[in-house]
């Protein structure tokens, strides 16, 4: 592990056992995140992005879910070996998470100030007065000019964008080493989305933390990320710098995602969506999981799941088309 590595996910498998079937939501995922890095996890709905992040946080509903295999190391320490009590500390102090839907994550009966202060008292042992002061500071940091007033307000008094800012303040309240944001902006309009993402970058710089941003929207990725992990059928199919991924995409799925991206510069261009749908996690095809939708598919594709290989320096791809080029051999 280099000094810069913050999080390492190795061979992660998270399955759901339901009515005699096994849904392989996350099925052998490997990646790492360096300090100061913004990494995006992208893929269509149902590809296993949220279950990956919830596995890192160990918030998988169990049963029916279970982390079957793998390691999740934060600064070299395997989180999967921790007790629930120790893991609660990690959630309170080391990793902050912003969930998809802000209204469900804020409690309607407590003020914004109370909800921000509570985890600081609980996890960091702050007294109530200091926690209240810090709540005001955090709200200012995330762009509430009248933060002294905002702490006294209730969630329903704020707009969706404002509530999402509160969620960021809350996730940042422990100065986390890693901020995980699961589709943090999908419910928001485009201008607010851009503001929220800028804000996350500012906060990241201030604390030298890392961000894992989960999104199905590649447009978001281009603006904000250093590196991109493309996920399909519970597996990473491509891992490259954002620049490489946009200029030199390799996996046919990545190419499909890029082609289905609206191009603001050329309004007339027709979008080409990827035919078919993500296979259900309890019924993956044999071989490459994307093969049934892939225009390059050949017989060999249905025989074995391709390995994720380093095709060019720091550019990994899981596709038989690239197996003869570069990378290590089995
Ligand atoms: N609570 C659950 N019970 C059973 N299966 C689940 C549950 N949550 C997720 N899954 C399975 O895991 C797959 C991936 O889910 P998820 O990680 O939420 O996808 P994404 O976030 O990429 O849209 C789903 O398609 C489903 O098969
Ligand atoms: Mg999701």
Coordinates of C-alpha atoms and ligand atoms in Angstrom, one line a residue:
X1 CA 0.0 0.0 0.0
X2 CA 1.4 3.4 -0.9
X3 CA 1.1 6.2 1.6
X4 CA -1.3 7.9 -0.6
X5 CA -3.8 5.0 -0.6
X6 CA -6.8 5.7 1.6
X7 CA -9.3 3.0 0.8
X8 CA -8.7 -0.4 -0.8
X9 CA -11.6 -2.7 -1.8
X10 CA -10.4 -6.2 -2.7
X11 CA -12.4 -9.0 -4.1
X12 CA -15.6 -7.7 -2.6
X13 CA -18.7 -9.9 -3.0
X14 CA -22.1 -8.9 -1.5
X15 CA -25.0 -11.3 -2.2
X16 CA -28.7 -11.3 -1.4
X17 CA -30.3 -14.6 -0.5
X18 CA -34.0 -14.5 -1.4
X19 CA -36.4 -17.4 -1.8
X20 CA -33.7 -19.8 -2.7
X21 CA -32.1 -17.5 -5.2
X22 CA -28.8 -15.7 -4.9
X23 CA -28.6 -12.1 -6.3
X24 CA -24.9 -11.3 -6.8
X25 CA -25.3 -7.6 -6.4
X26 CA -21.6 -7.0 -6.0
X27 CA -19.5 -9.9 -7.5
X28 CA -15.8 -9.5 -7.2
X29 CA -15.1 -5.7 -7.0
X30 CA -11.5 -4.3 -6.7
X31 CA -10.5 -0.7 -6.6
X32 CA -8.7 1.8 -4.5
X33 CA -9.0 5.5 -3.7
X34 CA -6.0 7.8 -2.9
X35 CA -6.1 10.7 -0.5
X36 CA -7.3 13.8 -2.2
X37 CA -8.8 11.9 -5.1
X38 CA -12.4 12.2 -6.4
X39 CA -13.4 8.9 -7.9
X40 CA -16.7 8.3 -9.7
X41 CA -18.6 5.0 -9.7
X42 CA -20.9 5.0 -12.7
X43 CA -23.3 2.5 -14.4
X44 CA -26.9 2.1 -15.2
X45 CA -29.5 1.5 -12.4
X46 CA -29.2 -2.0 -10.9
X47 CA -25.4 -2.4 -11.6
X48 CA -24.5 -2.6 -8.0
X49 CA -23.2 0.9 -7.2
X50 CA -25.2 1.5 -4.0
X51 CA -24.6 -2.0 -2.7
X52 CA -20.8 -1.3 -3.2
X53 CA -21.0 1.9 -1.1
X54 CA -23.3 0.3 1.5
X55 CA -20.8 -2.6 1.8
X56 CA -18.0 -0.1 2.6
X57 CA -20.2 1.4 5.3
X58 CA -21.4 -2.1 6.4
X59 CA -25.0 -0.9 6.1
X60 CA -26.2 -3.9 4.1
X61 CA -29.6 -5.2 5.3
X62 CA -28.7 -8.6 6.7
X63 CA -30.5 -10.9 6.1
X64 CA -31.1 -11.1 3.2
X65 CA -27.8 -9.4 2.3
X66 CA -24.4 -10.6 3.2
X67 CA -20.8 -9.6 2.5
X68 CA -19.5 -13.0 1.4
X69 CA -15.9 -12.3 0.6
X70 CA -13.3 -9.7 0.3
X71 CA -11.5 -6.9 2.2
X72 CA -12.3 -3.3 2.7
X73 CA -9.2 -1.5 4.0
X74 CA -9.2 2.0 5.3
X75 CA -5.6 3.2 5.8
X76 CA -4.6 -0.5 5.8
X77 CA -7.1 -1.6 8.4
X78 CA -9.7 -4.1 7.3
X79 CA -13.1 -2.7 8.2
X80 CA -14.7 -6.2 7.8
X81 CA -12.8 -7.4 10.8
X82 CA -14.2 -4.7 13.1
X83 CA -16.9 -5.1 15.6
X84 CA -20.2 -3.2 15.1
X85 CA -19.2 -0.9 17.9
X86 CA -15.8 -0.1 16.2
X87 CA -17.6 0.2 12.8
X88 CA -19.9 2.8 14.3
X89 CA -16.9 4.9 15.2
X90 CA -15.6 4.6 11.6
X91 CA -19.0 5.8 10.3
X92 CA -19.0 8.6 12.8
X93 CA -15.4 9.7 12.4
X94 CA -13.8 8.5 9.2
X95 CA -16.3 8.0 6.4
X96 CA -19.2 10.4 5.8
X97 CA -22.0 9.3 3.5
X98 CA -24.6 11.4 1.7
X99 CA -27.6 9.3 0.7
X100 CA -29.8 9.6 -2.4
X101 CA -32.9 11.2 -1.0
X102 CA -32.3 14.0 1.5
X103 CA -35.9 14.3 2.9
X104 CA -35.8 10.7 4.1
X105 CA -32.5 11.2 5.8
X106 CA -33.4 14.3 7.7
X107 CA -35.7 13.9 10.6
X108 CA -38.8 16.2 10.2
X109 CA -39.3 16.8 14.0
X110 CA -35.8 18.1 14.8
X111 CA -34.3 21.4 13.8
X112 CA -31.3 21.5 11.4
X113 CA -29.1 22.6 14.3
X114 CA -30.1 19.8 16.5
X115 CA -29.5 17.2 13.8
X116 CA -26.1 18.6 12.9
X117 CA -25.0 18.8 16.5
X118 CA -26.2 15.4 17.6
X119 CA -23.5 13.3 15.9
X120 CA -20.8 15.7 17.0
X121 CA -21.9 15.2 20.6
X122 CA -22.3 11.5 20.2
X123 CA -19.2 10.6 18.2
X124 CA -16.7 13.3 18.9
X125 CA -17.6 13.9 22.6
X126 CA -18.2 17.6 22.0
X127 CA -20.3 19.5 24.5
X128 CA -23.6 20.8 23.2
X129 CA -22.5 24.5 23.1
X130 CA -19.4 23.8 21.0
X131 CA -21.4 21.4 18.7
X132 CA -24.0 24.2 18.1
X133 CA -21.2 26.6 17.2
X134 CA -19.7 24.2 14.9
X135 CA -23.1 23.5 13.3
X136 CA -23.3 27.2 12.4
X137 CA -19.8 27.1 11.0
X138 CA -20.5 24.1 8.8
X139 CA -23.7 25.6 7.4
X140 CA -21.7 28.7 6.5
X141 CA -19.1 26.5 4.8
X142 CA -21.8 24.9 2.7
X143 CA -23.3 28.2 1.6
X144 CA -25.9 29.3 4.2
X145 CA -25.3 33.0 4.7
X146 CA -27.8 33.2 7.6
X147 CA -26.6 30.1 9.3
X148 CA -27.5 31.4 12.7
X149 CA -31.2 31.4 11.6
X150 CA -31.0 28.2 9.6
X151 CA -30.0 26.1 12.7
X152 CA -33.4 27.0 14.2
X153 CA -35.3 25.9 11.1
X154 CA -36.9 22.5 10.3
X155 CA -36.2 20.4 7.1
X156 CA -39.6 21.3 5.5
X157 CA -38.7 25.0 5.6
X158 CA -35.8 24.4 3.2
X159 CA -35.7 23.6 -0.5
X160 CA -34.4 20.3 -1.9
X161 CA -31.1 21.9 -2.8
X162 CA -30.8 23.4 0.7
X163 CA -31.6 20.1 2.3
X164 CA -28.9 18.5 0.3
X165 CA -26.4 21.1 1.5
X166 CA -27.4 20.3 5.0
X167 CA -26.7 16.6 4.3
X168 CA -23.2 17.5 3.0
X169 CA -22.6 19.6 6.2
X170 CA -23.7 16.6 8.2
X171 CA -21.5 14.2 6.4
X172 CA -18.6 16.6 6.8
X173 CA -19.2 17.3 10.5
X174 CA -16.7 14.6 11.5
X175 CA -14.0 15.8 9.1
X176 CA -14.2 12.5 7.3
X177 CA -11.2 11.0 5.4
X178 CA -13.7 9.7 2.8
X179 CA -17.0 11.2 1.7
X180 CA -19.3 8.9 -0.1
X181 CA -22.1 10.6 -2.1
X182 CA -24.7 8.2 -3.6
X183 CA -26.4 10.1 -6.5
X184 CA -26.3 13.2 -4.4
X185 CA -27.8 15.5 -7.1
X186 CA -30.3 13.4 -9.1
X187 CA -33.3 15.1 -7.6
X188 CA -32.0 18.6 -8.1
X189 CA -32.0 20.9 -11.1
X190 CA -28.9 21.3 -13.1
X191 CA -27.7 24.6 -11.7
X192 CA -28.1 23.4 -8.1
X193 CA -26.3 20.1 -9.1
X194 CA -23.3 22.1 -10.3
X195 CA -23.3 24.2 -7.1
X196 CA -23.5 21.1 -4.9
X197 CA -20.6 19.4 -6.7
X198 CA -18.5 22.5 -6.6
X199 CA -19.2 22.7 -2.9
X200 CA -18.1 19.1 -2.3
X201 CA -14.8 19.8 -4.1
X202 CA -14.2 22.9 -1.9
X203 CA -14.9 20.9 1.2
X204 CA -12.6 18.1 0.0
X205 CA -9.7 20.6 -0.7
X206 CA -10.1 22.1 2.7
X207 CA -9.9 18.8 4.5
X208 CA -7.7 16.9 2.0
X209 CA -10.3 14.1 2.1
X210 CA -11.3 11.9 -0.8
X211 CA -14.7 11.6 -2.5
X212 CA -16.4 8.6 -3.9
X213 CA -19.3 9.9 -6.0
X214 CA -21.9 7.5 -7.3
X215 CA -23.9 8.5 -10.3
X216 CA -25.5 7.1 -13.5
X217 CA -24.8 10.5 -15.1
X218 CA -21.5 10.7 -17.0
X219 CA -22.0 14.4 -17.4
X220 CA -21.5 14.8 -13.7
X221 CA -18.3 12.7 -13.9
X222 CA -16.6 14.8 -16.6
X223 CA -16.7 17.9 -14.5
X224 CA -15.7 16.6 -11.1
X225 CA -13.8 13.4 -11.1
X226 CA -10.1 12.4 -11.3
X227 CA -10.9 8.8 -12.0
X228 CA -13.9 6.7 -13.1
X229 CA -14.9 3.2 -12.3
X230 CA -17.5 1.8 -14.7
X231 CA -19.7 -0.8 -13.1
X232 CA -21.9 -3.4 -14.8
X233 CA -23.5 -6.6 -13.5
X234 CA -21.9 -6.3 -10.1
X235 CA -18.4 -5.9 -11.5
X236 CA -16.0 -3.1 -12.5
X237 CA -15.6 -3.3 -16.3
X238 CA -13.3 -0.3 -16.7
X239 CA -11.1 1.8 -14.4
X240 CA -9.3 4.8 -15.9
X241 CA -8.6 8.5 -15.3
X242 CA -11.5 10.7 -16.3
X243 CA -9.5 12.1 -19.1
X244 CA -8.6 8.7 -20.5
X245 CA -12.1 7.4 -20.1
X246 CA -13.6 10.3 -22.1
X247 CA -11.0 10.4 -24.8
X248 CA -10.1 6.7 -25.1
X249 CA -13.0 4.5 -23.8
X250 CA -12.3 0.8 -24.2
X251 CA -15.1 -1.3 -22.9
X252 CA -18.1 -1.5 -25.3
X253 CA -20.4 -0.7 -22.3
X254 CA -18.4 2.5 -21.5
X255 CA -18.6 3.5 -25.2
X256 CA -22.4 2.9 -25.1
X257 CA -22.7 5.0 -22.0
X258 CA -20.7 7.8 -23.6
X259 CA -22.8 7.6 -26.8
X260 CA -26.0 7.9 -24.8
X261 CA -24.8 11.1 -23.1
X262 CA -26.6 14.2 -24.3
X263 CA -24.2 16.4 -26.1
X264 CA -24.9 20.0 -25.2
X265 CA -22.7 21.4 -28.0
X266 CA -24.8 19.6 -30.7
X267 CA -28.5 19.6 -30.0
X268 CA -29.4 17.9 -33.2
X269 CA -27.3 14.8 -32.6
X270 CA -29.5 11.8 -31.9
X271 CA -28.8 9.8 -28.8
X272 CA -27.9 6.2 -29.2
X273 CA -29.1 4.3 -26.2
X274 CA -27.6 0.9 -25.4
X275 CA -30.2 -1.7 -26.5
X276 CA -31.6 -4.1 -23.8
X277 CA -31.4 -3.8 -20.0
X278 CA -29.0 -4.6 -17.1
X279 CA -29.4 -8.3 -16.3
X280 CA -31.0 -9.2 -12.9
X281 CA -28.4 -10.0 -10.3
X282 CA -29.8 -13.5 -9.7
X283 CA -29.6 -14.4 -13.3
X284 CA -26.4 -13.2 -14.9
X285 CA -25.5 -14.7 -18.3
X286 CA -22.5 -17.1 -18.5
X287 CA -19.3 -15.3 -19.5
X288 CA -19.2 -11.6 -20.0
X289 CA -22.3 -10.0 -18.4
X290 CA -22.5 -7.4 -21.1
X291 CA -22.3 -9.8 -24.0
X292 CA -26.1 -10.1 -24.7
X293 CA -26.1 -6.3 -25.3
X294 CA -22.8 -6.0 -27.0
X295 CA -22.4 -5.5 -30.8
X296 CA -18.9 -7.0 -30.7
X297 CA -19.9 -10.1 -28.8
X298 CA -18.4 -13.4 -30.2
X299 CA -18.7 -16.9 -29.0
X300 CA -15.7 -16.8 -26.7
X301 CA -17.5 -14.0 -24.8
X302 CA -20.1 -16.4 -23.5
X303 CA -17.5 -18.9 -22.2
X304 CA -15.8 -17.1 -19.3
X305 CA -16.0 -13.8 -17.5
X306 CA -13.1 -11.8 -18.7
X307 CA -10.6 -10.6 -16.2
X308 CA -10.1 -6.9 -15.4
X309 CA -6.7 -6.3 -16.9
X310 CA -4.4 -3.3 -17.1
X311 CA -4.5 -2.6 -20.8
X312 CA -2.5 0.6 -20.7
X313 CA -0.8 2.2 -17.6
X314 CA -3.6 2.9 -15.1
X315 CA -6.3 1.9 -17.5
X316 CA -8.0 -1.3 -16.7
X317 CA -10.6 -3.0 -18.8
X318 CA -12.6 -6.3 -18.5
X319 CA -13.1 -7.3 -22.1
X320 CA -11.9 -10.0 -24.4
X321 CA -11.2 -7.5 -27.2
X322 CA -8.2 -6.2 -25.3
X323 CA -6.9 -9.5 -23.8
X324 CA -4.1 -9.8 -26.3
X325 CA -2.9 -6.2 -25.8
X326 CA -0.7 -5.3 -22.8
X327 CA -1.5 -6.2 -19.3
X328 CA -0.5 -9.4 -17.4
X329 CA -1.4 -12.8 -18.7
X330 CA -3.1 -15.5 -16.6
Ligands
LIG1 N1 -32.5 -5.0 -0.5 C1 -32.2 -5.8 -1.5 N2 -32.8 -7.1 -1.6 C2 -32.5 -7.9 -2.6 N3 -31.7 -7.6 -3.7 C3 -31.2 -6.3 -3.7 C4 -31.4 -5.4 -2.6 N4 -30.7 -4.3 -2.8 C5 -30.1 -4.5 -4.0 N5 -30.4 -5.7 -4.5 C6 -29.9 -6.3 -5.8 O1 -28.6 -5.7 -6.1 C7 -28.7 -5.1 -7.4 C8 -27.8 -3.9 -7.4 O2 -28.5 -2.9 -6.6 P1 -27.9 -1.4 -6.4 O3 -26.5 -1.5 -5.8 O4 -28.9 -0.7 -5.6 O5 -27.8 -0.8 -7.9 P2 -27.5 0.7 -8.3 O6 -27.2 1.5 -7.1 O7 -26.3 0.5 -9.3 O8 -28.7 1.1 -9.1 C9 -30.1 -4.9 -7.7 O9 -30.4 -5.0 -9.0 C10 -30.8 -6.0 -6.9 O10 -30.7 -7.2 -7.7
LIG2 MG1 -28.1 3.2 -6.4

